[in-house]
Amino acid sequence: MPYFDAASSAPLHPVARQALQASLDEGWADPARLYKEGRRARLLLDAAREAAAEAVGCRADELVFTTSGTRAVHAGVAGALAGRRRVGRHLIVSSVEHSSVLHAAEVHEADGGTVTQVAVDRAGAVTPQAYAAALRPNTALACLQSANHEVGTVQPVAEVADVCREAGVPLLVDAAQSLGWGPVAGDWSLLTASAHKWGGPSGVGLLVVRKGVRFAPQGPADERESGRAAGFENIPAIVAAAASLRAVQAEAAEEAVRLRELTDRIRARVPEGVGDVEVVGDPVRRLPGIVTFSCLYVDGETLLHELDRSGFSVSSGSSCTSSTLTPSHVLKAMGVLSEGNVRVSLPSGASAEDVERFLQVLPGAVAGVREKLGAPAPETAVRGDSLVVDAVGKLCPIPVIELAKVIGDVPVGGTVRVLADDEAARLDIPAWCAMRGQEYVGEEPADQGSAYVVRRLT
C-alpha cells in the first residue's frame, strides 16, 4: 500500500533500524556513571551528538536531545523568551507556523506577553520586509519555519535571519520538515527538529542554541542535556536518529531530483484529470516531496477514505471533515481553498509506478465523492437582481455547491447572498470566487451565521 504521508511521519530508515538494534545492547546504562557500562553509553551519546551537530551545522555543545520536536520547540521558545525578558516580551511568529510554535505563542500571550503574526502570500511565504516591519525595541524572539508542513513552501530563512540579526533579535527556526534535506542556511540563533520526520525513530527531537544566545531553561533544574532537556536519555533512539539523519542527508541531493520530478508530475496532471482544483503552495520554492491541492465540492474526509480504500495513504488540511473541525490555519492564512484538500508527501524511495496509479485513481475518487454529496436543491429567494441561498446548518462544501448551482440564475452584475454558519465558508466562498472569476463582495451579519455576498461577473 503506497504511503504518501511522509510529512506527518516518515517510514523508519534502514540505517535507523540497524543503529537502533545495534545500540540496544550497548546504550542501556546511565551515561552519567563512571563504570564501564556507563562509559560505553556515554561514548554512544557523545558520538550521536557529534554526528547530529555535523548534520545541522553547529557545535556539538550547542545541541541537546529532547523527547520530541514539539518539546524542543516549547523548550526553545520558553527558554529564549525567559533569557531575554529584560529586553521585552514581544514575540514574532509567522501565521503558518506548526501548531507547536503557535501553542507556545498562545501560552506566552496568556502570561502577559505580546505576539505578532506575520502574514504570508497566497503561496504561503513570508517576506523579510514583513519581519523587519514587525520588529520592535522590546522584541525578545522571532520564529520562522524553514519549510511549511502542509504545502511544502520553503521560507526565506537566511534573509529573515539577517534582518533579525541586524536588530539584535534571535531567530528560532523550526526545521522539522527540511533538515533531512540538508542544513538550514542563514545566521539563525536557535533551531529545532524532530527525528521521525526524516526516518528516525519517534520520541527524539533536537534543540540547538547557538553560543552567545541568552537562554534560561524553564521548569525544574536537571543535570542532563546541559539542563535544557530533563530526563534520562533514550540512547538507542538517539543513536538511530543521528545515524539516519546523516544517511538521509547523504542521499538527499539525488533523491530530491527524483521526488521533485514526481511531484511536478502530480502538480501538472491533477488539474488535467480533475476539474475545479487548486494546486497550492509555491511552485518553485518548495520541498521536493510535497504537493498539495484542494478540490471544489468535495468533502475532504470522505475523499481521504476513498483514496485509503484504493490503497493510498494521504493526509488533508481540509476544514470540511466534521462539525468539530475548523479550517486549517495554514490554508486560511494563505487565503486558498480548503475544502477537499489533499496533501501528498512522498517518502524516500516512492516509486513512479505508485504515483502513476494514484493519478489514475484520483479522478474517479473525486467524481465518486462529488456524486455522493450531490447538490441538494438549494432554498433560494430572488429579490430583484439579488438571490439568497439558505445554507444554514449545512457543512462545507454544501454552501459552495449551492452557490455554484445558482450563480447563473442572477444577471451579470447581480449578487448572491449565501447564508451559512459553517466557519469554513468564510474561507472557501472567497476562494471559489477567485477560482471562478466572480467578485467576492464581503461578509455581512445575519440572524444565523453570516451572509457571504458574491457578485456575478461572468
Coordinates of C-alpha atoms in Angstrom, one line a residue:
M1 CA 0.0 0.0 0.0
P2 CA 1.7 3.3 -1.1
Y3 CA 2.3 5.5 1.9
F4 CA 2.1 9.1 0.8
D5 CA 2.1 10.9 4.2
A6 CA 5.9 11.2 4.9
A7 CA 5.4 14.9 6.0
S8 CA 3.5 13.5 9.0
S9 CA 6.0 10.8 9.8
A10 CA 8.5 9.2 7.5
P11 CA 9.0 5.4 7.5
L12 CA 11.9 4.2 9.6
H13 CA 15.0 4.4 7.6
P14 CA 17.0 1.1 7.3
V15 CA 20.1 2.8 8.8
A16 CA 17.9 3.9 11.8
R17 CA 16.7 0.3 12.3
Q18 CA 20.2 -1.1 12.1
A19 CA 21.6 1.6 14.5
L20 CA 18.7 1.1 16.9
Q21 CA 19.1 -2.7 17.1
A22 CA 22.9 -2.4 17.5
S23 CA 22.8 0.1 20.3
L24 CA 20.1 -1.6 22.3
D25 CA 22.8 -3.9 23.8
E26 CA 25.3 -1.1 24.4
G27 CA 23.3 2.0 25.2
W28 CA 21.1 1.0 28.1
A29 CA 23.2 2.2 31.0
D30 CA 23.3 5.6 32.6
P31 CA 25.8 7.7 30.6
A32 CA 26.5 9.9 33.7
R33 CA 28.1 6.9 35.6
L34 CA 31.8 6.2 35.6
Y35 CA 31.7 2.4 35.4
K36 CA 32.3 0.7 32.1
E37 CA 28.7 0.3 31.1
G38 CA 28.1 4.0 31.7
R39 CA 31.2 5.0 29.9
R40 CA 30.1 2.9 26.9
A41 CA 26.7 4.6 26.9
R42 CA 28.4 8.0 27.2
L43 CA 30.5 7.2 24.1
L44 CA 27.4 6.4 22.1
L45 CA 25.7 9.5 23.2
D46 CA 28.7 11.8 22.5
A47 CA 29.2 10.2 19.1
A48 CA 25.5 10.7 18.2
R49 CA 25.7 14.3 19.3
E50 CA 28.7 14.9 17.2
A51 CA 27.0 13.3 14.1
A52 CA 23.8 15.3 14.6
A53 CA 25.7 18.6 15.1
E54 CA 27.7 18.0 11.9
A55 CA 24.4 17.4 10.0
V56 CA 22.9 20.6 11.5
G57 CA 26.0 22.7 11.0
C58 CA 26.6 23.6 14.7
R59 CA 28.9 22.8 17.5
A60 CA 28.2 19.6 19.5
D61 CA 27.9 21.6 22.8
E62 CA 25.2 23.7 21.2
L63 CA 22.9 20.7 20.6
V64 CA 20.8 18.8 23.0
F65 CA 18.4 15.9 22.5
T66 CA 14.7 16.2 23.6
T67 CA 11.8 13.8 23.8
S68 CA 10.2 15.2 20.7
G69 CA 10.2 18.0 18.2
T70 CA 7.3 19.6 19.9
R71 CA 9.1 19.5 23.2
A72 CA 12.2 21.1 21.5
V73 CA 10.0 23.9 20.2
H74 CA 8.3 24.6 23.6
A75 CA 11.7 24.5 25.4
G76 CA 13.4 26.7 22.8
V77 CA 10.7 29.3 22.8
A78 CA 10.2 29.4 26.6
G79 CA 14.0 29.5 27.2
A80 CA 14.8 32.2 24.7
L81 CA 11.9 34.4 25.9
A82 CA 13.0 34.0 29.5
G83 CA 16.6 34.6 28.7
R84 CA 15.7 38.0 27.1
R85 CA 13.0 39.0 29.4
R86 CA 14.8 42.3 30.3
V87 CA 14.7 43.3 26.6
G88 CA 10.9 42.8 26.5
R89 CA 8.1 40.3 26.0
H90 CA 7.3 40.7 22.3
L91 CA 7.3 37.5 20.2
I92 CA 7.1 37.3 16.4
V93 CA 5.8 34.2 14.5
S94 CA 4.5 33.6 11.0
S95 CA 0.8 32.8 10.6
V96 CA 1.7 29.4 9.1
E97 CA 3.9 28.0 11.8
H98 CA 3.5 24.5 13.1
S99 CA 0.9 24.3 15.9
S100 CA 3.7 23.7 18.5
V101 CA 5.0 27.2 17.8
L102 CA 1.6 28.8 17.8
H103 CA 0.6 27.0 21.0
A104 CA 3.8 28.3 22.6
A105 CA 2.9 31.8 21.5
E106 CA -0.6 31.4 23.0
V107 CA 0.9 30.4 26.4
H108 CA 3.3 33.4 26.2
E109 CA 0.4 35.8 25.4
A110 CA -1.8 34.3 28.2
D111 CA 1.1 35.0 30.5
G112 CA 1.1 38.7 29.6
G113 CA 3.4 38.8 26.6
T114 CA 2.6 40.1 23.2
V115 CA 2.6 38.3 19.9
T116 CA 2.7 39.5 16.3
Q117 CA 1.8 37.1 13.5
V118 CA 3.4 37.9 10.2
A119 CA 1.1 37.3 7.2
V120 CA 2.0 35.2 4.2
D121 CA 1.2 35.5 0.5
R122 CA -1.0 33.2 -1.4
A123 CA 1.9 30.7 -1.9
G124 CA 2.4 30.5 1.9
A125 CA 5.7 32.5 2.1
V126 CA 6.7 35.4 4.3
T127 CA 8.9 38.3 3.2
P128 CA 11.9 39.6 5.1
Q129 CA 10.4 43.1 4.9
A130 CA 7.3 41.9 6.8
Y131 CA 9.6 40.6 9.6
A132 CA 11.5 43.8 9.6
A133 CA 8.3 45.8 10.0
A134 CA 7.2 43.5 12.9
L135 CA 10.4 44.1 14.9
R136 CA 10.1 46.4 17.9
P137 CA 12.6 47.6 20.6
N138 CA 11.1 45.1 23.0
T139 CA 11.1 42.1 20.7
A140 CA 12.6 39.2 22.5
L141 CA 12.4 36.4 19.9
A142 CA 11.3 35.7 16.3
C143 CA 10.3 32.3 15.0
L144 CA 10.1 31.1 11.4
Q145 CA 9.8 27.6 10.0
S146 CA 12.3 26.5 7.3
A147 CA 9.5 25.0 5.2
N148 CA 5.8 24.6 5.6
H149 CA 4.5 21.2 6.7
E150 CA 1.2 21.4 4.8
V151 CA 2.1 22.9 1.5
G152 CA 5.9 22.5 1.3
T153 CA 6.7 26.2 0.7
V154 CA 10.3 27.0 1.6
Q155 CA 10.7 30.2 3.7
P156 CA 13.4 32.8 3.2
V157 CA 15.2 31.9 6.4
A158 CA 18.6 33.3 5.6
E159 CA 17.2 36.7 4.7
V160 CA 14.9 36.9 7.7
A161 CA 17.8 35.8 9.9
D162 CA 19.9 38.8 8.6
V163 CA 17.1 41.2 9.4
C164 CA 16.7 39.8 12.9
R165 CA 20.5 39.8 13.5
E166 CA 20.8 43.4 12.5
A167 CA 18.1 44.2 15.1
G168 CA 19.8 42.1 17.7
V169 CA 16.9 39.7 17.9
P170 CA 17.5 35.9 17.9
L171 CA 15.6 33.8 15.3
L172 CA 14.3 30.3 16.2
V173 CA 13.9 28.1 13.1
D174 CA 11.6 25.1 13.2
A175 CA 13.5 22.8 10.8
A176 CA 11.4 19.7 11.3
Q177 CA 10.3 19.4 7.6
S178 CA 13.6 20.4 5.9
L179 CA 16.5 19.1 8.0
G180 CA 16.6 15.7 6.3
W181 CA 17.2 17.6 3.0
G182 CA 20.2 19.5 4.4
P183 CA 21.4 22.1 6.9
V184 CA 19.4 25.3 7.2
A185 CA 21.2 28.2 5.7
G186 CA 21.5 31.6 7.4
D187 CA 22.7 33.2 10.6
W188 CA 19.9 31.7 12.8
S189 CA 20.2 31.6 16.6
L190 CA 18.1 28.6 17.7
L191 CA 16.9 25.5 15.8
T192 CA 14.5 22.6 16.5
A193 CA 13.8 19.4 14.6
S194 CA 12.1 16.0 15.0
A195 CA 13.7 12.7 14.1
H196 CA 10.5 10.9 12.9
K197 CA 10.2 13.5 10.1
W198 CA 13.4 12.2 8.4
G199 CA 13.1 8.5 9.1
G200 CA 14.5 8.3 12.6
P201 CA 12.5 6.8 15.5
S202 CA 9.8 8.9 17.1
G203 CA 10.4 10.4 20.5
V204 CA 13.7 12.2 19.6
G205 CA 13.9 15.9 19.0
L206 CA 16.8 18.3 18.6
L207 CA 17.2 21.7 20.2
V208 CA 20.2 23.9 19.1
V209 CA 21.1 27.1 21.0
R210 CA 24.0 29.0 19.5
K211 CA 26.7 30.2 21.7
G212 CA 26.1 33.8 22.8
V213 CA 22.3 33.5 22.8
R214 CA 20.7 34.4 26.1
F215 CA 18.8 31.3 27.2
A216 CA 17.2 30.4 30.5
P217 CA 15.8 26.9 30.7
Q218 CA 12.4 26.7 32.2
G219 CA 11.0 24.2 34.7
P220 CA 12.8 22.2 37.4
A221 CA 16.5 22.0 37.0
D222 CA 18.0 18.8 35.6
E223 CA 21.7 18.0 35.2
R224 CA 21.1 16.1 31.9
E225 CA 21.5 17.7 28.4
S226 CA 23.0 20.9 29.7
G227 CA 20.0 21.4 31.8
R228 CA 17.8 22.1 28.7
A229 CA 16.1 18.7 28.4
A230 CA 15.1 16.9 31.6
G231 CA 15.0 13.2 31.9
F232 CA 17.0 10.1 31.1
E233 CA 18.3 10.0 27.6
N234 CA 16.9 7.3 25.2
I235 CA 20.3 6.5 23.9
P236 CA 19.4 3.7 21.4
A237 CA 16.8 6.0 19.8
I238 CA 19.2 9.0 19.8
V239 CA 21.9 6.9 18.1
A240 CA 19.4 5.8 15.5
A241 CA 18.1 9.4 14.9
A242 CA 21.6 10.7 14.4
A243 CA 22.7 7.8 12.1
S244 CA 19.6 8.2 10.0
L245 CA 19.9 12.0 9.7
R246 CA 23.4 11.6 8.3
A247 CA 22.2 8.8 5.9
V248 CA 19.2 10.8 4.5
Q249 CA 21.3 13.9 4.0
A250 CA 23.9 11.9 2.1
E251 CA 21.1 10.6 -0.2
A252 CA 19.3 14.0 -0.3
A253 CA 20.7 15.5 -3.5
E254 CA 19.9 12.5 -5.7
E255 CA 16.6 11.7 -4.1
A256 CA 15.4 15.4 -4.3
V257 CA 15.8 15.3 -8.1
R258 CA 13.7 12.2 -8.4
L259 CA 11.0 13.2 -6.0
R260 CA 10.7 16.7 -7.4
E261 CA 10.1 15.2 -10.8
L262 CA 7.3 13.0 -9.3
T263 CA 5.7 15.9 -7.5
D264 CA 5.9 18.1 -10.6
R265 CA 4.1 15.3 -12.4
I266 CA 1.3 15.4 -9.8
R267 CA 1.1 19.2 -9.9
A268 CA 0.6 19.1 -13.7
R269 CA -1.6 16.1 -14.0
V270 CA -4.1 16.7 -11.2
P271 CA -5.7 19.7 -12.8
E272 CA -5.8 17.9 -16.1
G273 CA -7.7 14.9 -14.7
V274 CA -9.8 16.6 -12.1
G275 CA -11.9 19.8 -12.7
D276 CA -12.2 22.6 -10.3
V277 CA -8.9 22.0 -8.5
E278 CA -6.5 24.5 -7.0
V279 CA -2.9 23.4 -6.5
V280 CA -1.5 25.3 -3.6
G281 CA 2.0 26.3 -2.3
D282 CA 4.9 27.8 -4.1
P283 CA 5.5 26.0 -7.4
V284 CA 9.3 26.5 -7.2
R285 CA 10.5 27.3 -3.7
R286 CA 9.2 24.1 -2.1
L287 CA 10.3 20.8 -0.6
P288 CA 10.9 18.1 -3.1
G289 CA 8.3 15.6 -1.9
I290 CA 5.2 17.6 -1.0
V291 CA 2.4 18.6 -3.3
T292 CA -1.0 19.9 -2.0
F293 CA -4.2 20.5 -3.9
S294 CA -7.9 21.3 -3.0
C295 CA -11.0 20.1 -4.9
L296 CA -14.1 22.2 -5.0
Y297 CA -17.4 20.5 -4.0
V298 CA -15.6 17.7 -2.1
D299 CA -15.7 16.6 1.5
G300 CA -12.0 16.1 2.4
E301 CA -12.5 13.4 4.9
T302 CA -14.7 11.3 2.5
L303 CA -12.1 11.7 -0.2
L304 CA -9.3 10.5 2.1
H305 CA -11.4 7.5 2.9
E306 CA -12.0 6.8 -0.8
L307 CA -8.2 7.0 -1.5
D308 CA -7.5 4.8 1.5
R309 CA -9.8 2.2 0.1
S310 CA -7.9 2.4 -3.1
G311 CA -4.7 1.8 -1.3
F312 CA -3.2 5.3 -0.9
S313 CA -2.4 6.9 2.5
V314 CA -2.6 10.7 2.1
S315 CA -3.5 13.5 4.5
S316 CA -5.6 16.6 4.4
G317 CA -5.7 20.1 5.8
S318 CA -9.3 20.3 4.8
S319 CA -11.8 22.1 7.0
C320 CA -14.7 20.1 5.7
T321 CA -14.3 16.9 7.7
S322 CA -16.6 17.2 10.6
S323 CA -18.6 19.8 12.6
T324 CA -15.9 19.9 15.2
L325 CA -13.1 20.9 12.9
T326 CA -12.1 24.4 11.7
P327 CA -10.2 25.4 8.6
S328 CA -6.5 24.6 8.5
H329 CA -4.8 27.7 9.9
V330 CA -2.2 27.4 7.1
L331 CA -4.7 27.3 4.2
K332 CA -6.7 30.0 5.9
A333 CA -3.6 32.3 6.2
M334 CA -2.8 31.7 2.6
G335 CA -6.4 32.5 1.5
V336 CA -6.7 29.4 -0.6
L337 CA -9.4 26.8 -1.0
S338 CA -9.6 24.5 2.0
E339 CA -12.4 22.1 1.0
G340 CA -11.4 18.8 -0.4
N341 CA -7.8 19.3 0.5
V342 CA -5.2 16.6 -0.2
R343 CA -1.5 16.6 0.8
V344 CA 0.7 14.1 -1.0
S345 CA 4.1 13.8 0.7
L346 CA 6.3 11.2 -0.9
P347 CA 8.7 9.2 1.3
S348 CA 12.2 8.4 0.1
G349 CA 12.1 5.6 -2.4
A350 CA 8.5 6.3 -3.5
S351 CA 8.0 4.7 -7.0
A352 CA 6.9 6.3 -10.2
E353 CA 4.5 3.4 -10.7
D354 CA 2.7 4.2 -7.5
V355 CA 2.5 7.9 -8.4
E356 CA 1.1 7.0 -11.8
R357 CA -1.5 4.7 -10.2
F358 CA -2.5 7.5 -7.8
L359 CA -3.1 9.8 -10.7
Q360 CA -5.3 7.2 -12.4
V361 CA -7.3 6.6 -9.3
L362 CA -7.8 10.2 -8.1
P363 CA -10.3 11.4 -10.8
G364 CA -12.6 8.6 -10.1
A365 CA -12.4 9.0 -6.3
V366 CA -13.2 12.8 -6.6
A367 CA -16.1 12.1 -9.0
G368 CA -17.5 9.5 -6.7
V369 CA -17.4 11.8 -3.7
R370 CA -19.0 14.6 -5.7
E371 CA -21.7 12.3 -6.8
K372 CA -22.4 11.0 -3.3
L373 CA -22.6 14.6 -2.0
G374 CA -24.8 15.6 -4.8
A375 CA -26.0 19.2 -4.9
P376 CA -29.1 19.5 -2.6
A377 CA -31.8 21.6 -4.1
P378 CA -30.9 25.0 -2.6
E379 CA -33.6 27.0 -0.9
T380 CA -33.4 30.3 -2.7
A381 CA -35.3 33.6 -2.8
V382 CA -35.0 36.2 -5.5
R383 CA -35.0 39.8 -4.7
G384 CA -34.6 41.8 -7.9
D385 CA -31.0 41.3 -9.0
S386 CA -30.2 39.6 -5.8
L387 CA -30.6 35.9 -4.8
V388 CA -30.4 34.5 -1.3
V389 CA -29.2 30.9 -0.7
D390 CA -30.0 29.5 2.7
A391 CA -27.2 27.1 3.6
V392 CA -27.5 27.5 7.4
G393 CA -26.9 24.2 9.2
K394 CA -25.0 22.7 6.2
L395 CA -21.4 21.8 6.4
C396 CA -18.8 22.8 3.7
P397 CA -18.7 22.0 0.8
I398 CA -22.5 22.2 0.6
P399 CA -22.7 26.0 0.8
V400 CA -20.2 26.3 -2.0
I401 CA -22.0 23.7 -4.1
E402 CA -25.3 25.6 -3.7
L403 CA -23.6 28.9 -4.6
A404 CA -22.2 27.3 -7.8
K405 CA -25.6 26.0 -8.8
V406 CA -27.4 29.3 -8.6
I407 CA -24.8 31.9 -9.7
G408 CA -26.1 31.6 -13.2
D409 CA -29.7 32.5 -12.1
V410 CA -28.8 36.1 -11.5
P411 CA -27.8 38.6 -14.3
V412 CA -24.2 39.7 -14.7
G413 CA -23.8 42.4 -12.0
G414 CA -26.3 40.8 -9.8
T415 CA -25.5 39.3 -6.4
V416 CA -25.9 36.0 -4.5
R417 CA -26.1 36.1 -0.7
V418 CA -25.1 32.8 0.9
L419 CA -26.4 32.3 4.4
A420 CA -24.0 29.9 6.2
D421 CA -23.0 29.2 9.8
D422 CA -20.1 26.8 8.9
E423 CA -16.8 28.5 9.7
A424 CA -15.2 27.0 6.6
A425 CA -17.5 29.1 4.4
R426 CA -15.6 32.2 5.4
L427 CA -12.5 30.9 3.6
D428 CA -14.0 28.7 0.9
I429 CA -16.5 31.1 -0.7
P430 CA -13.9 33.8 -1.4
A431 CA -11.5 31.1 -2.7
W432 CA -14.3 29.8 -5.0
C433 CA -14.8 33.4 -6.3
A434 CA -11.1 33.7 -7.1
M435 CA -11.1 30.4 -8.9
R436 CA -14.3 31.1 -10.9
G437 CA -13.7 34.7 -11.8
Q438 CA -16.6 36.1 -9.7
E439 CA -16.3 39.0 -7.2
Y440 CA -16.4 38.4 -3.5
V441 CA -18.1 41.5 -2.1
G442 CA -17.8 40.6 1.6
E443 CA -19.4 39.3 4.7
E444 CA -22.5 40.7 6.4
P445 CA -24.1 39.8 9.7
A446 CA -27.1 37.5 9.6
D447 CA -29.6 36.2 12.1
Q448 CA -27.8 32.9 12.0
G449 CA -24.1 32.7 10.9
S450 CA -23.2 35.2 8.2
A451 CA -24.2 36.3 4.8
Y452 CA -21.5 36.0 2.2
V453 CA -22.1 38.3 -0.8
V454 CA -20.9 37.3 -4.3
R455 CA -21.4 39.4 -7.4
R456 CA -21.6 37.7 -10.8
L457 CA -19.0 38.9 -13.2
T458 CA -19.2 36.2 -15.9

